[in-house]
């Protein structure tokens, strides 16, 4: 497992046996994607132009908010999850940057050094293959393989947010979305204690309402009795959409494969491809660091002064 570069000098992670992970920041141009964007997101030339123009007007009225309104790539990233409705996009954008303004919390100053332990312990991973619908797959270890004394829940969430921000730069991911597979094998009370209700509410509200990502499914595996205790903390904060997109599979990977094809998953999830025995999460950090300038630029966006929540 190593970071390599293709013939165009684009970075990718080579897992061996032909399995690779690369970010694709190019706008999709194929007819199928354009048709899907028009059908699901209302992404047509007329709607895009009108929505971007209206969103610019709204942002310019929010004098303390500094974002690149002339950058259409940036604007599309926020408009797509809200299907090009500028008013709801603007509400999400304000909430997103208000959360980002909270120091030492879940999304401020995200760097690979700040999530080093979570990456190296493989607590959160971007799986190299997309699912059959073109969605990115994020995998999380929330049971025995998560050493919560070394990697506290705040770092787990920050790592998740940074990986989502990375794949969220991809137009194809903006279109197709993200799915999670979460392993709760041998979940313990020490893991559960990492999630007090107030913290859970902030995390869930941010994910459901305030972040520019299309979360299309959360697939839970190895959810034994202890998971029911854990889920009771989260359930009161889940909206209708997320509640309908949580799937409990137990130990049956066959059930998981009804949603995500086995060909898209590694063997430890009953899939058809192998991940390296010597998995090195630090290499994922190296891939992210190839886009360090982009992340640093994005850190400059947001509110120029502290904004109190209404």
Coordinates of C-alpha atoms in Angstrom, one line a residue:
X1 CA 0.0 0.0 0.0
X2 CA 1.6 3.2 -1.2
X3 CA 1.0 6.7 -2.6
X4 CA 1.7 6.8 -6.3
X5 CA 1.2 9.1 -9.2
X6 CA -0.3 8.4 -12.6
X7 CA 0.9 9.5 -16.0
X8 CA -0.8 12.9 -15.5
X9 CA 0.9 13.3 -12.1
X10 CA -2.4 12.8 -10.3
X11 CA -2.0 11.1 -6.9
X12 CA -3.6 7.8 -6.0
X13 CA -3.3 5.1 -3.3
X14 CA -2.2 1.8 -4.6
X15 CA -3.6 -1.1 -2.5
X16 CA -2.1 -3.7 -4.7
X17 CA -3.8 -6.3 -7.0
X18 CA -5.2 -3.5 -9.2
X19 CA -7.2 -1.8 -6.4
X20 CA -6.7 1.9 -6.3
X21 CA -8.2 5.0 -4.6
X22 CA -8.1 8.4 -6.4
X23 CA -10.0 11.6 -6.0
X24 CA -11.6 12.9 -9.2
X25 CA -12.2 16.6 -9.0
X26 CA -13.2 17.0 -12.7
X27 CA -16.7 17.9 -13.6
X28 CA -18.7 15.0 -15.0
X29 CA -19.4 15.3 -18.7
X30 CA -20.9 11.9 -19.7
X31 CA -24.5 11.9 -20.8
X32 CA -25.7 9.5 -18.1
X33 CA -24.5 11.7 -15.3
X34 CA -25.9 14.8 -16.8
X35 CA -29.2 13.2 -17.3
X36 CA -29.2 11.9 -13.7
X37 CA -28.2 15.4 -12.4
X38 CA -31.1 17.0 -14.4
X39 CA -33.6 14.4 -13.1
X40 CA -32.6 14.2 -9.4
X41 CA -31.0 17.7 -8.8
X42 CA -32.9 19.9 -11.3
X43 CA -29.4 20.6 -12.8
X44 CA -30.2 22.2 -16.1
X45 CA -28.6 25.3 -17.6
X46 CA -31.5 27.6 -16.8
X47 CA -32.0 26.4 -13.3
X48 CA -28.3 26.5 -12.5
X49 CA -27.9 30.1 -13.8
X50 CA -30.9 31.4 -11.9
X51 CA -30.0 29.5 -8.7
X52 CA -26.4 30.7 -8.7
X53 CA -27.4 34.2 -9.3
X54 CA -30.0 34.2 -6.5
X55 CA -27.6 32.5 -4.1
X56 CA -25.0 35.2 -4.8
X57 CA -27.5 37.8 -3.9
X58 CA -28.3 36.1 -0.6
X59 CA -24.7 35.7 0.3
X60 CA -23.9 39.3 -0.4
X61 CA -26.6 40.4 2.0
X62 CA -24.8 38.4 4.8
X63 CA -22.0 40.8 5.2
X64 CA -19.9 38.8 7.6
X65 CA -19.9 35.7 5.4
X66 CA -16.9 35.4 3.1
X67 CA -17.1 32.8 0.4
X68 CA -16.0 32.7 -3.3
X69 CA -19.3 33.7 -4.9
X70 CA -17.7 34.0 -8.3
X71 CA -16.5 30.4 -8.2
X72 CA -19.2 28.3 -9.8
X73 CA -17.6 25.0 -8.8
X74 CA -17.8 26.1 -5.2
X75 CA -21.4 27.3 -5.6
X76 CA -22.5 24.0 -7.3
X77 CA -21.1 22.0 -4.4
X78 CA -23.5 23.7 -2.0
X79 CA -26.5 23.9 -4.4
X80 CA -26.4 20.2 -5.5
X81 CA -27.5 18.6 -2.1
X82 CA -30.3 21.1 -1.9
X83 CA -31.4 20.5 -5.5
X84 CA -30.6 24.0 -6.6
X85 CA -33.1 25.7 -4.3
X86 CA -31.1 28.9 -3.3
X87 CA -33.0 29.7 -0.1
X88 CA -32.5 26.3 1.5
X89 CA -29.0 26.2 0.2
X90 CA -28.3 29.6 1.9
X91 CA -29.7 28.4 5.2
X92 CA -27.5 25.3 5.0
X93 CA -24.4 27.3 4.1
X94 CA -24.9 29.7 7.1
X95 CA -25.4 26.8 9.5
X96 CA -22.3 25.0 8.0
X97 CA -20.0 27.9 8.6
X98 CA -21.5 28.7 12.0
X99 CA -20.6 25.2 13.0
X100 CA -17.1 25.6 11.5
X101 CA -16.6 28.7 13.5
X102 CA -16.8 26.8 16.8
X103 CA -13.2 26.4 17.9
X104 CA -11.9 22.9 18.8
X105 CA -15.1 21.2 17.8
X106 CA -16.1 18.9 14.9
X107 CA -15.2 20.8 11.7
X108 CA -12.8 23.7 12.4
X109 CA -9.2 23.6 11.2
X110 CA -9.3 20.1 9.8
X111 CA -5.8 18.8 9.0
X112 CA -4.3 15.4 8.6
X113 CA -2.2 15.9 11.7
X114 CA -5.3 16.6 13.7
X115 CA -6.8 13.2 12.7
X116 CA -3.6 11.2 12.6
X117 CA -4.5 8.6 15.1
X118 CA -8.0 8.0 13.6
X119 CA -6.4 7.5 10.1
X120 CA -3.6 5.2 11.4
X121 CA -5.9 3.1 13.5
X122 CA -8.3 2.7 10.5
X123 CA -11.3 3.9 12.5
X124 CA -12.6 5.7 9.4
X125 CA -11.7 4.8 5.9
X126 CA -12.7 5.7 2.3
X127 CA -13.1 2.4 0.6
X128 CA -11.4 2.4 -2.8
X129 CA -14.4 1.3 -4.9
X130 CA -17.7 3.2 -5.3
X131 CA -20.9 1.2 -5.1
X132 CA -23.0 0.2 -8.1
X133 CA -24.8 3.6 -8.0
X134 CA -21.5 5.6 -8.1
X135 CA -21.7 6.5 -4.4
X136 CA -18.6 6.8 -2.3
X137 CA -18.4 4.3 0.6
X138 CA -17.1 5.3 4.0
X139 CA -16.3 2.6 6.5
X140 CA -16.2 3.0 10.2
X141 CA -15.0 0.8 13.1
X142 CA -17.2 1.5 16.1
X143 CA -16.6 -1.7 18.1
X144 CA -13.6 -3.7 19.3
X145 CA -11.2 -2.4 16.7
X146 CA -11.8 1.2 17.9
X147 CA -9.4 2.1 20.7
X148 CA -11.4 5.0 22.1
X149 CA -8.7 5.8 24.7
X150 CA -6.3 6.5 21.9
X151 CA -8.9 7.9 19.4
X152 CA -11.7 9.8 21.2
X153 CA -15.1 10.3 19.6
X154 CA -14.3 13.9 18.7
X155 CA -11.4 12.8 16.6
X156 CA -13.5 10.1 15.0
X157 CA -16.1 12.7 14.0
X158 CA -13.4 15.1 12.8
X159 CA -11.8 12.4 10.7
X160 CA -15.2 11.5 9.2
X161 CA -15.8 15.2 8.4
X162 CA -12.4 15.6 6.8
X163 CA -12.8 12.5 4.6
X164 CA -16.3 13.7 3.6
X165 CA -14.9 17.1 2.8
X166 CA -12.3 15.4 0.6
X167 CA -14.8 13.2 -1.4
X168 CA -17.3 16.0 -1.3
X169 CA -15.1 18.0 -3.6
X170 CA -15.7 15.4 -6.3
X171 CA -18.6 16.4 -8.7
X172 CA -19.5 12.7 -9.1
X173 CA -19.9 12.3 -5.4
X174 CA -21.9 15.5 -5.2
X175 CA -24.2 13.9 -7.7
X176 CA -24.3 10.3 -6.5
X177 CA -23.8 10.8 -2.7
X178 CA -22.1 8.9 0.1
X179 CA -23.1 5.7 2.0
X180 CA -21.7 4.5 5.3
X181 CA -20.9 1.0 6.5
X182 CA -20.4 0.9 10.2
X183 CA -19.1 -2.1 12.1
X184 CA -20.3 -2.4 15.8
X185 CA -18.7 -5.7 16.5
X186 CA -18.1 -6.1 20.3
X187 CA -19.3 -2.6 21.1
X188 CA -18.7 -1.8 24.8
X189 CA -20.0 0.6 27.4
X190 CA -16.6 2.5 27.1
X191 CA -17.4 3.2 23.4
X192 CA -21.0 4.2 24.2
X193 CA -19.8 6.6 26.9
X194 CA -17.9 8.6 24.2
X195 CA -21.3 9.9 23.0
X196 CA -23.1 12.1 25.5
X197 CA -26.5 13.2 24.2
X198 CA -25.6 16.9 23.7
X199 CA -22.6 15.9 21.5
X200 CA -24.7 13.5 19.6
X201 CA -27.3 16.1 18.9
X202 CA -24.7 18.5 17.5
X203 CA -23.2 15.8 15.3
X204 CA -26.5 14.5 14.0
X205 CA -27.9 18.0 13.4
X206 CA -24.8 18.9 11.5
X207 CA -24.9 15.8 9.3
X208 CA -28.7 15.9 8.6
X209 CA -29.2 19.7 8.1
X210 CA -25.9 21.6 7.9
X211 CA -23.4 19.8 5.7
X212 CA -23.3 19.8 1.9
X213 CA -23.3 16.1 1.4
X214 CA -25.9 13.7 0.1
X215 CA -26.0 10.9 2.6
X216 CA -27.8 8.0 0.9
X217 CA -27.6 5.3 3.4
X218 CA -26.1 4.1 6.7
X219 CA -25.6 0.3 6.9
X220 CA -24.9 -1.2 10.3
X221 CA -23.2 -4.6 10.6
X222 CA -22.6 -6.7 13.7
X223 CA -25.2 -4.8 15.7
X224 CA -25.7 -7.0 18.8
X225 CA -27.7 -6.2 22.0
X226 CA -25.3 -3.5 23.1
X227 CA -26.0 -1.6 19.9
X228 CA -29.7 -1.1 21.0
X229 CA -28.4 0.9 24.0
X230 CA -26.2 2.9 21.8
X231 CA -28.9 3.6 19.2
X232 CA -31.3 4.9 21.9
X233 CA -28.9 7.9 22.3
X234 CA -29.1 8.7 18.6
X235 CA -32.8 7.9 17.8
X236 CA -34.4 11.0 19.3
X237 CA -32.3 13.3 17.1
X238 CA -32.9 11.5 13.8
X239 CA -35.2 13.1 11.2
X240 CA -37.5 11.1 9.0
X241 CA -35.1 11.0 6.0
X242 CA -32.2 9.6 8.0
X243 CA -34.4 7.2 9.9
X244 CA -35.5 5.7 6.6
X245 CA -31.9 5.4 5.4
X246 CA -30.5 3.4 8.4
X247 CA -30.3 -0.4 7.7
X248 CA -29.5 -3.0 10.3
X249 CA -27.8 -6.1 8.9
X250 CA -26.6 -8.0 11.9
X251 CA -23.9 -10.5 10.9
X252 CA -25.6 -11.2 7.5
X253 CA -23.4 -9.7 4.8
X254 CA -26.0 -11.1 2.3
X255 CA -28.4 -8.5 3.6
X256 CA -25.8 -5.8 3.2
X257 CA -25.2 -7.0 -0.4
X258 CA -28.8 -6.4 -1.2
X259 CA -27.9 -2.7 -1.0
X260 CA -24.3 -2.6 -1.9
X261 CA -23.0 -5.1 -4.5
X262 CA -20.3 -7.5 -3.2
X263 CA -18.1 -6.5 -6.1
X264 CA -17.9 -3.0 -4.5
X265 CA -16.9 -4.2 -1.1
X266 CA -13.7 -5.7 0.4
X267 CA -13.5 -9.3 1.6
X268 CA -13.9 -8.4 5.3
X269 CA -17.5 -7.2 4.4
X270 CA -18.1 -10.3 2.3
X271 CA -16.9 -8.6 -0.9
X272 CA -14.8 -9.7 -3.7
X273 CA -11.6 -7.7 -3.5
X274 CA -8.8 -7.8 -0.9
X275 CA -7.5 -4.9 1.2
X276 CA -3.8 -5.2 2.1
X277 CA -2.9 -7.1 5.3
X278 CA -0.5 -4.3 6.1
X279 CA -3.0 -1.5 5.7
X280 CA -1.4 1.8 6.4
X281 CA -3.8 4.6 7.2
X282 CA -1.0 7.2 7.1
X283 CA -1.0 6.7 3.3
X284 CA -4.6 8.1 3.2
X285 CA -3.2 11.1 5.0
X286 CA -0.5 11.5 2.3
X287 CA -3.2 11.4 -0.4
X288 CA -5.2 14.2 1.5
X289 CA -2.0 16.2 1.8
X290 CA -1.7 16.3 -1.9
X291 CA -4.8 18.6 -1.8
X292 CA -3.5 20.6 1.2
X293 CA -3.6 23.9 -0.6
X294 CA -7.2 23.4 -1.5
X295 CA -8.1 22.6 2.1
X296 CA -6.1 25.6 3.4
X297 CA -8.0 27.8 0.9
X298 CA -11.3 26.5 2.1
X299 CA -10.3 27.3 5.7
X300 CA -10.3 31.0 4.8
X301 CA -14.0 30.8 3.9
X302 CA -16.7 31.5 6.5
X303 CA -17.7 34.1 9.0
X304 CA -15.1 36.8 9.7
X305 CA -16.4 37.3 13.2
X306 CA -18.1 35.1 15.7
X307 CA -21.8 34.7 14.9
X308 CA -24.2 33.9 17.7
X309 CA -26.7 31.2 16.9
X310 CA -30.3 32.4 16.7

